[in-house]
XYZ file of C-alpha atoms in Angstrom:
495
model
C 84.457 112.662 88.074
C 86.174 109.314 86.906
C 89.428 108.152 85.572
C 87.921 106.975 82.687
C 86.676 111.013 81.905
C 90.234 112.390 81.939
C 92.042 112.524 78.479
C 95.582 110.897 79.204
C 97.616 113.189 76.474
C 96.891 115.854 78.403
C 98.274 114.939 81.638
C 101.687 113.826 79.902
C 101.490 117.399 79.193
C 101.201 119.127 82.577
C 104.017 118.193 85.382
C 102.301 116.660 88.455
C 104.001 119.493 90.925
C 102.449 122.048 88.792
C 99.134 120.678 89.173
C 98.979 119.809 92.708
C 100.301 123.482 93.669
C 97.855 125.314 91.511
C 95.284 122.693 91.624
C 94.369 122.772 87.598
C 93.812 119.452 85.888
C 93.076 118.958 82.121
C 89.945 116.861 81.570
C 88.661 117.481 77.818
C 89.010 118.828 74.345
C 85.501 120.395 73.541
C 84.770 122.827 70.842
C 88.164 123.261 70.627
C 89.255 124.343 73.985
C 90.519 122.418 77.208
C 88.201 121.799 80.225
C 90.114 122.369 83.136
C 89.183 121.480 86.469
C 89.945 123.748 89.385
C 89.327 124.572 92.853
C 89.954 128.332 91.892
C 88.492 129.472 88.314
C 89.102 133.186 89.299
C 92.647 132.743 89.624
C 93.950 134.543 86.283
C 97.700 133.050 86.350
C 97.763 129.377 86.643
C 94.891 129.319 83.968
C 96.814 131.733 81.702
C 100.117 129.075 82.003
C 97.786 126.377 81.036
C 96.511 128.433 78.185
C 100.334 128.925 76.661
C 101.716 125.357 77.872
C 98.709 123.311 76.006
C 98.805 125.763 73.246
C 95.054 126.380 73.440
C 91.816 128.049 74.561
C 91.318 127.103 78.076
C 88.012 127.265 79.976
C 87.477 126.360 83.806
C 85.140 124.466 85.521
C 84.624 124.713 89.200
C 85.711 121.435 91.458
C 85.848 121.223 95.337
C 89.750 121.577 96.568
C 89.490 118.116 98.761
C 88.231 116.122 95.537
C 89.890 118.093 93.013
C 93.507 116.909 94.622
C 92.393 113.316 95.350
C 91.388 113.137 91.874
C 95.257 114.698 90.452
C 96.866 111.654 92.915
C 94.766 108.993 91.227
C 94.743 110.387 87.427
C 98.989 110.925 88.013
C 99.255 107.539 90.146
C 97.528 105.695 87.128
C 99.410 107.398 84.880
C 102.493 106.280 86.610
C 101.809 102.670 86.245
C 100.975 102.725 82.440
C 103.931 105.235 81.348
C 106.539 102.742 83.668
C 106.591 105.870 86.218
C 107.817 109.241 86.641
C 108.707 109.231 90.142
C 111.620 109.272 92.645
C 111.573 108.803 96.247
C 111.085 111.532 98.963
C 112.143 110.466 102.308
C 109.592 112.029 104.811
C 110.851 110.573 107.983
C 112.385 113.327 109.060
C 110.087 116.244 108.027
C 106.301 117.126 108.224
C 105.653 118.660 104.706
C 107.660 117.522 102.138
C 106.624 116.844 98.086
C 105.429 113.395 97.151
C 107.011 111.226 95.541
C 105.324 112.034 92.268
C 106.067 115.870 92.149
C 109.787 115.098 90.568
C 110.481 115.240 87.029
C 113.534 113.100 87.261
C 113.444 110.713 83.753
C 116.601 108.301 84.601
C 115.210 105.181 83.556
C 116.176 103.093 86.523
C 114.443 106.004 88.905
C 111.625 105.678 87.072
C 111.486 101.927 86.724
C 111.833 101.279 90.452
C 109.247 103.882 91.148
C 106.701 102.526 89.118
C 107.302 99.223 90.434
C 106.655 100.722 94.204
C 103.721 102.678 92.344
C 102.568 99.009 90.775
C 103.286 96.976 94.143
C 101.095 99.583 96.181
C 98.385 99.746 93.441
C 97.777 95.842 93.614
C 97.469 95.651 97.505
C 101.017 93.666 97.758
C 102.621 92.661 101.271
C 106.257 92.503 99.347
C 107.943 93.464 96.448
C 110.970 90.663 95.615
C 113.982 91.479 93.195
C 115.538 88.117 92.077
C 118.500 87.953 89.867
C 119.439 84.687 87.598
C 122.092 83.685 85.352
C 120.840 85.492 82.142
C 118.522 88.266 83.469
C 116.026 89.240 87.125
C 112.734 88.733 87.777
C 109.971 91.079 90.223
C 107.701 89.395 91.811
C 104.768 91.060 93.863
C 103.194 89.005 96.799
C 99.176 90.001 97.349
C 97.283 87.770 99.526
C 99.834 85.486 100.298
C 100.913 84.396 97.172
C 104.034 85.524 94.426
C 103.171 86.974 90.903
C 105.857 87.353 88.120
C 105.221 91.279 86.794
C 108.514 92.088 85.198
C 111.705 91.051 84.360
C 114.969 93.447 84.350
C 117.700 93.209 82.004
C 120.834 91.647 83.365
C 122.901 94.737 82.635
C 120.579 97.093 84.277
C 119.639 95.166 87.147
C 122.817 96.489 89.260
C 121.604 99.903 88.810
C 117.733 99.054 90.014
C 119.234 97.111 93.143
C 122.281 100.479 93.806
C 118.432 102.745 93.254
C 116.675 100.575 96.085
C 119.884 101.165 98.693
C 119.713 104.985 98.630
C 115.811 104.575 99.025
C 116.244 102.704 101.848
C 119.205 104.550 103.446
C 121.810 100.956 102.734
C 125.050 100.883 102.216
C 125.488 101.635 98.253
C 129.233 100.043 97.828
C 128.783 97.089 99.949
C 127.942 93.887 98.309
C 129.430 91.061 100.019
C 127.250 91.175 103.410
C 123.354 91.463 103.816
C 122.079 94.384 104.893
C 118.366 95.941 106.117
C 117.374 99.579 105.434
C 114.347 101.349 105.406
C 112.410 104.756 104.965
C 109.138 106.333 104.704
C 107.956 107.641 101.563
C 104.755 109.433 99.972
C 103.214 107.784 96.713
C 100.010 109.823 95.290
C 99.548 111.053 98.576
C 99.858 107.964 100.374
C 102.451 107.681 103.244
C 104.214 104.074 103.165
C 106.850 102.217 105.195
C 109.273 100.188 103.249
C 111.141 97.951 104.777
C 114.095 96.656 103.005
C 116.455 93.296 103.221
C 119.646 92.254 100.584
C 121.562 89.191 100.525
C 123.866 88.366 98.214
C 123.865 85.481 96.102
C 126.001 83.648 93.757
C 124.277 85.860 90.499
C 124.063 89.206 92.670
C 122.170 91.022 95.236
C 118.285 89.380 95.792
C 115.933 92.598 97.333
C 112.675 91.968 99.528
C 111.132 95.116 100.231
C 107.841 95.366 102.772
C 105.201 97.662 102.107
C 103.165 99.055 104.837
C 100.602 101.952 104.276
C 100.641 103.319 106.672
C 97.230 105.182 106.122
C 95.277 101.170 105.732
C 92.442 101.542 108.669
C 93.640 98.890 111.319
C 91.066 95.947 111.471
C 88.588 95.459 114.175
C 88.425 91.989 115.626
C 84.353 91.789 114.335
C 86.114 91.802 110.619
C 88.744 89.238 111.278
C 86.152 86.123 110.391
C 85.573 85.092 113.943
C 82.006 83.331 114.338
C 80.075 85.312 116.798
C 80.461 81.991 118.880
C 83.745 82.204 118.625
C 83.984 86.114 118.780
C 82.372 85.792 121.830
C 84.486 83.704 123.303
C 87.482 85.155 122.583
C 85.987 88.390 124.170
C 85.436 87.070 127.480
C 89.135 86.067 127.735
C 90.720 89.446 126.395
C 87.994 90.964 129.888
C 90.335 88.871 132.115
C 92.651 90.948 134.364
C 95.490 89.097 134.328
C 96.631 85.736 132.636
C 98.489 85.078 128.984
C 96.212 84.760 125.917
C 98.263 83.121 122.703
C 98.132 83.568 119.079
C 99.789 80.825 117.113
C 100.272 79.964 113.683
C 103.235 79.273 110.843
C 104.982 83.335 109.477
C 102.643 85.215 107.595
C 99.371 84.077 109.300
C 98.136 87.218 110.277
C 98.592 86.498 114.074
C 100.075 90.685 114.188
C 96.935 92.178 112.779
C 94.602 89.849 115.513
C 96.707 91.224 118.352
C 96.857 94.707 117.196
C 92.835 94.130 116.502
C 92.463 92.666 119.901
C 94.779 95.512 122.046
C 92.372 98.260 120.104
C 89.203 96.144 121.038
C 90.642 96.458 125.150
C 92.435 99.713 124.652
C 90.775 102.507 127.344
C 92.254 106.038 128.850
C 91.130 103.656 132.243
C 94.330 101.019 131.399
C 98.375 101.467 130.595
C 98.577 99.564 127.888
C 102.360 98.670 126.758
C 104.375 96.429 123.960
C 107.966 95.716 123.369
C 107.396 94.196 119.113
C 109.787 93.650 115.951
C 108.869 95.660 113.954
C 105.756 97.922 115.456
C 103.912 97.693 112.068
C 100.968 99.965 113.318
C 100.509 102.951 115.140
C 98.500 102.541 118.182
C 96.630 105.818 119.328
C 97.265 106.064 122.952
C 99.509 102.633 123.106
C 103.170 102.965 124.309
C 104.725 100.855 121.861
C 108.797 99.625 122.312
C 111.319 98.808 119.455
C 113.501 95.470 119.996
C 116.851 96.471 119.037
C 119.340 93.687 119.694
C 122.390 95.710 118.386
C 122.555 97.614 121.447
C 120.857 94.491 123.676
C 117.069 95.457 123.927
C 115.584 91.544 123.465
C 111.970 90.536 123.645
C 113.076 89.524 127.437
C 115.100 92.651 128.400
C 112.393 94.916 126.949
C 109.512 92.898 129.113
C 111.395 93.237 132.278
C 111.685 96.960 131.843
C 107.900 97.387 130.700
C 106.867 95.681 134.236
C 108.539 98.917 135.771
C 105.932 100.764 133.742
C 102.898 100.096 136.344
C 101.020 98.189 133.015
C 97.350 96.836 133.025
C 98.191 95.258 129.644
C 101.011 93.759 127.893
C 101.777 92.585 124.076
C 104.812 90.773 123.087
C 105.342 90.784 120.010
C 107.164 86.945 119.693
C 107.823 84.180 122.303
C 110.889 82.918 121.063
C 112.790 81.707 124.101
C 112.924 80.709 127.544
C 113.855 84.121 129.256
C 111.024 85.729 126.840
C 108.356 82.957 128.158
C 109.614 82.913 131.907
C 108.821 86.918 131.908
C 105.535 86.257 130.324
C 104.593 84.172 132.598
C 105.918 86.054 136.055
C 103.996 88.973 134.221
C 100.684 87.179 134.013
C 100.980 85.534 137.751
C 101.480 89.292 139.407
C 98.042 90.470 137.953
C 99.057 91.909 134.264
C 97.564 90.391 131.043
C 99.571 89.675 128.241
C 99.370 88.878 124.616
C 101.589 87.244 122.705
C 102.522 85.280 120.000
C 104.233 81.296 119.498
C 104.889 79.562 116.329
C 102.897 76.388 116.485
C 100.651 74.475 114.090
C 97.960 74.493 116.500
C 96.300 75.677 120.044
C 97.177 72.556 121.876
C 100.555 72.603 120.441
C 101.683 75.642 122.411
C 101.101 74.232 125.606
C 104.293 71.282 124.836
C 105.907 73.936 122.867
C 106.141 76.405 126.295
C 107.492 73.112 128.314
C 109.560 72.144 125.472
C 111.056 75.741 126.374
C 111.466 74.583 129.815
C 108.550 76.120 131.376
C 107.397 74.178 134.408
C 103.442 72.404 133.417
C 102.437 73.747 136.904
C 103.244 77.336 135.769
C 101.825 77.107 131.932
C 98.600 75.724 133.513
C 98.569 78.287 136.669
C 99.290 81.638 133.882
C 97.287 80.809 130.239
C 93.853 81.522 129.692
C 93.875 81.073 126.158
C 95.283 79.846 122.465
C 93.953 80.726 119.165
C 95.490 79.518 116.482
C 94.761 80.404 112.560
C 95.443 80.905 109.444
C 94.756 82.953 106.362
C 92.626 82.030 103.869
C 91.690 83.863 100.431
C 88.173 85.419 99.561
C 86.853 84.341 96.202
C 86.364 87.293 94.245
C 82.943 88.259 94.126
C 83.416 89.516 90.399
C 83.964 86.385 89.130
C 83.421 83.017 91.346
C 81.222 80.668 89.932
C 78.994 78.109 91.425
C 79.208 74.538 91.406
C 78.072 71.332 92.366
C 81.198 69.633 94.718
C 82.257 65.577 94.248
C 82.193 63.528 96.897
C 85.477 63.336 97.492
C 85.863 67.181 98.185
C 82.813 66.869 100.866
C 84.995 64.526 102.823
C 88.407 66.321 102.716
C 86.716 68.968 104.676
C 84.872 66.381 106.563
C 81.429 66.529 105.538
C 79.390 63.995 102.944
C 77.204 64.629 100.808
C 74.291 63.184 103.364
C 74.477 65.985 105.856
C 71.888 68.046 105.573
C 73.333 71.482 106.355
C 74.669 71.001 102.525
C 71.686 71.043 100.573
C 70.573 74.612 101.326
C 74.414 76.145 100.645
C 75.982 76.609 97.048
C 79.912 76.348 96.774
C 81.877 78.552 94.249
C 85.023 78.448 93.171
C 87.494 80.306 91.624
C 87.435 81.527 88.074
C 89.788 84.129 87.225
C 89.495 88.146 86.054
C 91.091 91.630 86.264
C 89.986 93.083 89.090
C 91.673 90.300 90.917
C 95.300 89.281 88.733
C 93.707 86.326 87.152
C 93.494 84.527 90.561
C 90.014 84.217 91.111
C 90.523 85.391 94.788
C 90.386 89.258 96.298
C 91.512 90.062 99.880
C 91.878 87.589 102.684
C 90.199 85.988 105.903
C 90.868 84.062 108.619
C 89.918 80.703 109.720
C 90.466 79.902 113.856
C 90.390 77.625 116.779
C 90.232 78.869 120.373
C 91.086 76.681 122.857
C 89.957 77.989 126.053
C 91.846 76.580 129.404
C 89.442 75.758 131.858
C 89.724 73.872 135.321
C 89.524 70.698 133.196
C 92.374 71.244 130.375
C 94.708 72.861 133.336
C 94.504 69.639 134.968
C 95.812 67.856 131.905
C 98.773 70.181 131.420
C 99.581 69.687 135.089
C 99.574 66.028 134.333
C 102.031 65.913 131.687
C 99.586 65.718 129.285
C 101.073 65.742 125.538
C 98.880 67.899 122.804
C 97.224 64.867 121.616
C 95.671 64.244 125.104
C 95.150 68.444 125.345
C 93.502 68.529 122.417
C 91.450 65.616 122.974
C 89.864 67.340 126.142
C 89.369 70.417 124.551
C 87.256 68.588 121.242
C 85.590 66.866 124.202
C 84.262 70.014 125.592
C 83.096 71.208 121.844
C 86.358 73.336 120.735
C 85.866 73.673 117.206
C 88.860 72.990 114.772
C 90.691 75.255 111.916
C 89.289 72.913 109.844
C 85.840 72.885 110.475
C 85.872 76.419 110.725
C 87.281 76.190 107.293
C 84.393 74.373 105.817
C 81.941 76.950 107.403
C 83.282 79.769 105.108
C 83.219 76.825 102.076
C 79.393 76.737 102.826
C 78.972 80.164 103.567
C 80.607 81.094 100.147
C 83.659 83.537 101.049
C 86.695 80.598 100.212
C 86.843 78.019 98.579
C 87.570 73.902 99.229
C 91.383 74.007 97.515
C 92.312 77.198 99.208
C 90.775 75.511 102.777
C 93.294 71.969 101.998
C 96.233 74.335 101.107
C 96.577 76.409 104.118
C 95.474 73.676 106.352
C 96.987 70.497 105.062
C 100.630 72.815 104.514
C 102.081 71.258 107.781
């Protein structure tokens, strides 16, 4: 059964914690009565309350329990977003069972509006939900594939009240305004369980609120669907089969270099290996992974964490972030007494990392002696498939991705670009990919970083031996018709 089936003034008239205890949901009028779906038709009661609460004939139809409930999360969770919500928060990080977040009849308007904004920011697959006050009013922005939408704007007057409703959802400090603070909480939305994350800092026209969605219940990604080329894919393989040595992931915040660890520990992951990681935050749940909290409050670093974990007998180590000396010196002692480890490094590209480690003070001898590898990548956005449109591309385009319009390999690919529709906010794109390089150390580029070698003279060695760059990677998907030319120059020419 669809949305589209279900008759919308009948749900206003049943409370969602009524129907997802008794199961019944109001489809239809026909021939005067109410259709009701139900997982038990025999049941006299709940049909009978139906009966007097609709004020009319009521007859049942038979609908599997496990589809009948999915079905009364989507038809309330819709209804949620059109009606500006009728939600409040449940905190379930505490308890097992507990009512979602939808089950409440609580109608103050500022519970309701920041619930259907959570309901709204889940709904259209956003990373972060921002809450942005100005002189005369606030503005809510939603971030979905890497990029900020306007979708509302508060009231000045109310906009206290919305920002006082997000600190008790996140477990902040209500009364305190003058200092930034972080909360968070787990909640349930139409059956969904979601970590939000939660920042405040005031500013000179109030409190500005990011909050981070995570659903928790989004299937992690496997590396084969990060956009690797089987080349590529390949390659990367053979260096995450190494026993010991450091492996890299680099790129600017927000380049998805979390998700291609966490895709890469799953891909090595065994009952065979101790695998163990010290992050901030741990953003997924790893089956069978011991996974460490930083907590610098009570002095658990990046470094101190690491040095503990090698007491832990590992085969396999993630850090989370490489952000100083002591954190790159303990990577590096871990990888030279037979461990590997993953990490990340904020660099523009591969060859970068290798002057950004000695930058850190890292002796070349010991960089080129430990790493095995550096990828380094960005995101990109998928054209959406509803409504991207062919084309035929100038000149000039063909050569800002480094091709004219000569080479052959052109002639037999169409590029699209972006149009715009509903399914995907008027954007024209839906979902995102990554584009890569992997530079692989061999005998060849160790002796350069041994020499001194700066990342021009790195990176020269490595195009040498066929390494192939972000960008070219880039135009591959162009060709290939997932992304398009402008989205390739924005991500890549942002540095």
């Amino acid at each position: 059964m669809e949305l589209s089936e279900i008759d919308s003034t009948l749900i206003r008239q049943l409370p969602f914690s009524y129907a997802k205890r008794f199961s019944p949901l109001p489809v239809r009028k026909e021939d005067g009565a109410v259709i009701v779906a139900s997982s038990h038709p025999d049941e006299f009661q709940p049909i009978d309350d139906l009966r007097h609460l609709l004020n009319s004939p009521v007859r049942a139809i038979f609908m599997e329990e496990k589809s009948l409930l999915d079905l009364i999360n989507r038809v309330y969770h819709e209804a949620a977003n059109r009606d500006e919500g009728t939600m409040v928060i449940e905190d379930i990080s505490e308890v097992e069972e507990t009512r979602d977040l939808l089950e409440s009849a609580d109608e103050a308007p500022v519970v309701r509006l920041v619930n259907a904004l959570l309901s709204k920011g889940l709904q259209k697959r956003a990373s972060d939900i921002h809450f942005e006050p100005f002189e005369r009013d606030a503005r809510v922005r939603l971030r979905v594939d890497g990029i900020l939408h306007d979708i509302q704007t508060i009231q000045k007057g109310l906009y206290p009240s919305v920002v006082s409703r997000v600190k008790v959802i996140a477990g902040m400090n209500v009364a305190e305004k003058r200092l930034p603070q972080d909360g968070g909480i787990r909640v349930r939305i139409a059956g969904k369980d979601v970590d939000i994350r939660a920042s405040t800092i005031p500013t000179s026209s109030g409190e500005r609120v990011v909050l981070r969605l995570l659903d928790r219940e989004r299937v992690l990604i496997g590396l084969e669907d990060l956009g690797l080329q089987a080349e590529m894919l390949a390659g990367y393989g053979r260096m995450l089969a190494k026993s010991h040595g450091i492996i890299l992931i680099t790129g600017p915040t927000g380049s998805g270099k979390t998700t291609t660890l966490y895709a890469s520990l799953a891909s090595i992951n065994s009952s065979e290996k101790n695998v163990l990681t010290v992050e901030d935050p741990i953003e997924y749940q790893l089956k069978g992974i011991g996974q460490m909290q930083v907590n610098p409050k009570v002095g658990l670093t990046f470094a101190k964490g690491l040095r503990h974990i090698l007491r832990q007998d590992p085969d396999i180590i993630m850090v989370g972030e490489i952000r100083d000396r002591e954190t790159a010196e303990m990577a590096i002692q871990s990888a030279l007494t037979g461990h590997l480890v993953l990490s990340t490094l904020h660099t523009n590209d591969s060859a970068s990392a290798v002057t950004r480690l000695v930058d850190m003070g890292i002796e070349p001898f010991l960089v080129s002696s430990s790493l095995i590898a550096v990828m380094a990548q960005r995101l990109v956005r998928v054209l959406c498939p509803g409504c991207k449109e062919s084309y035929e591309p100038t000149d000039d385009e063909l050569a800002l991705i480094g091709f004219t319009s000569h080479v052959s390999p052109l002639t037999s690919h169409v590029f699209y670009r972006k149009t715009g529709c509903s399914e995907c906010l008027g954007t024209g794109y839906l979902g995102r990919k990554g584009i890569y390089e992997l530079l692989e150390v061999d005998d060849d580029i160790r002796k350069v970083i041994l020499n001194g070698g700066d990342f021009m003279t790195i990176r020269a060695e490595a195009d040498k031996k066929g390494m192939k760059g972000m960008m070219a990677d880039g135009a591959d998907k162009i060709i290939r018709g997932i992304t398009s030319v402008e989205e390739v120059l924005r991500v890549t020419q942002e540095e």
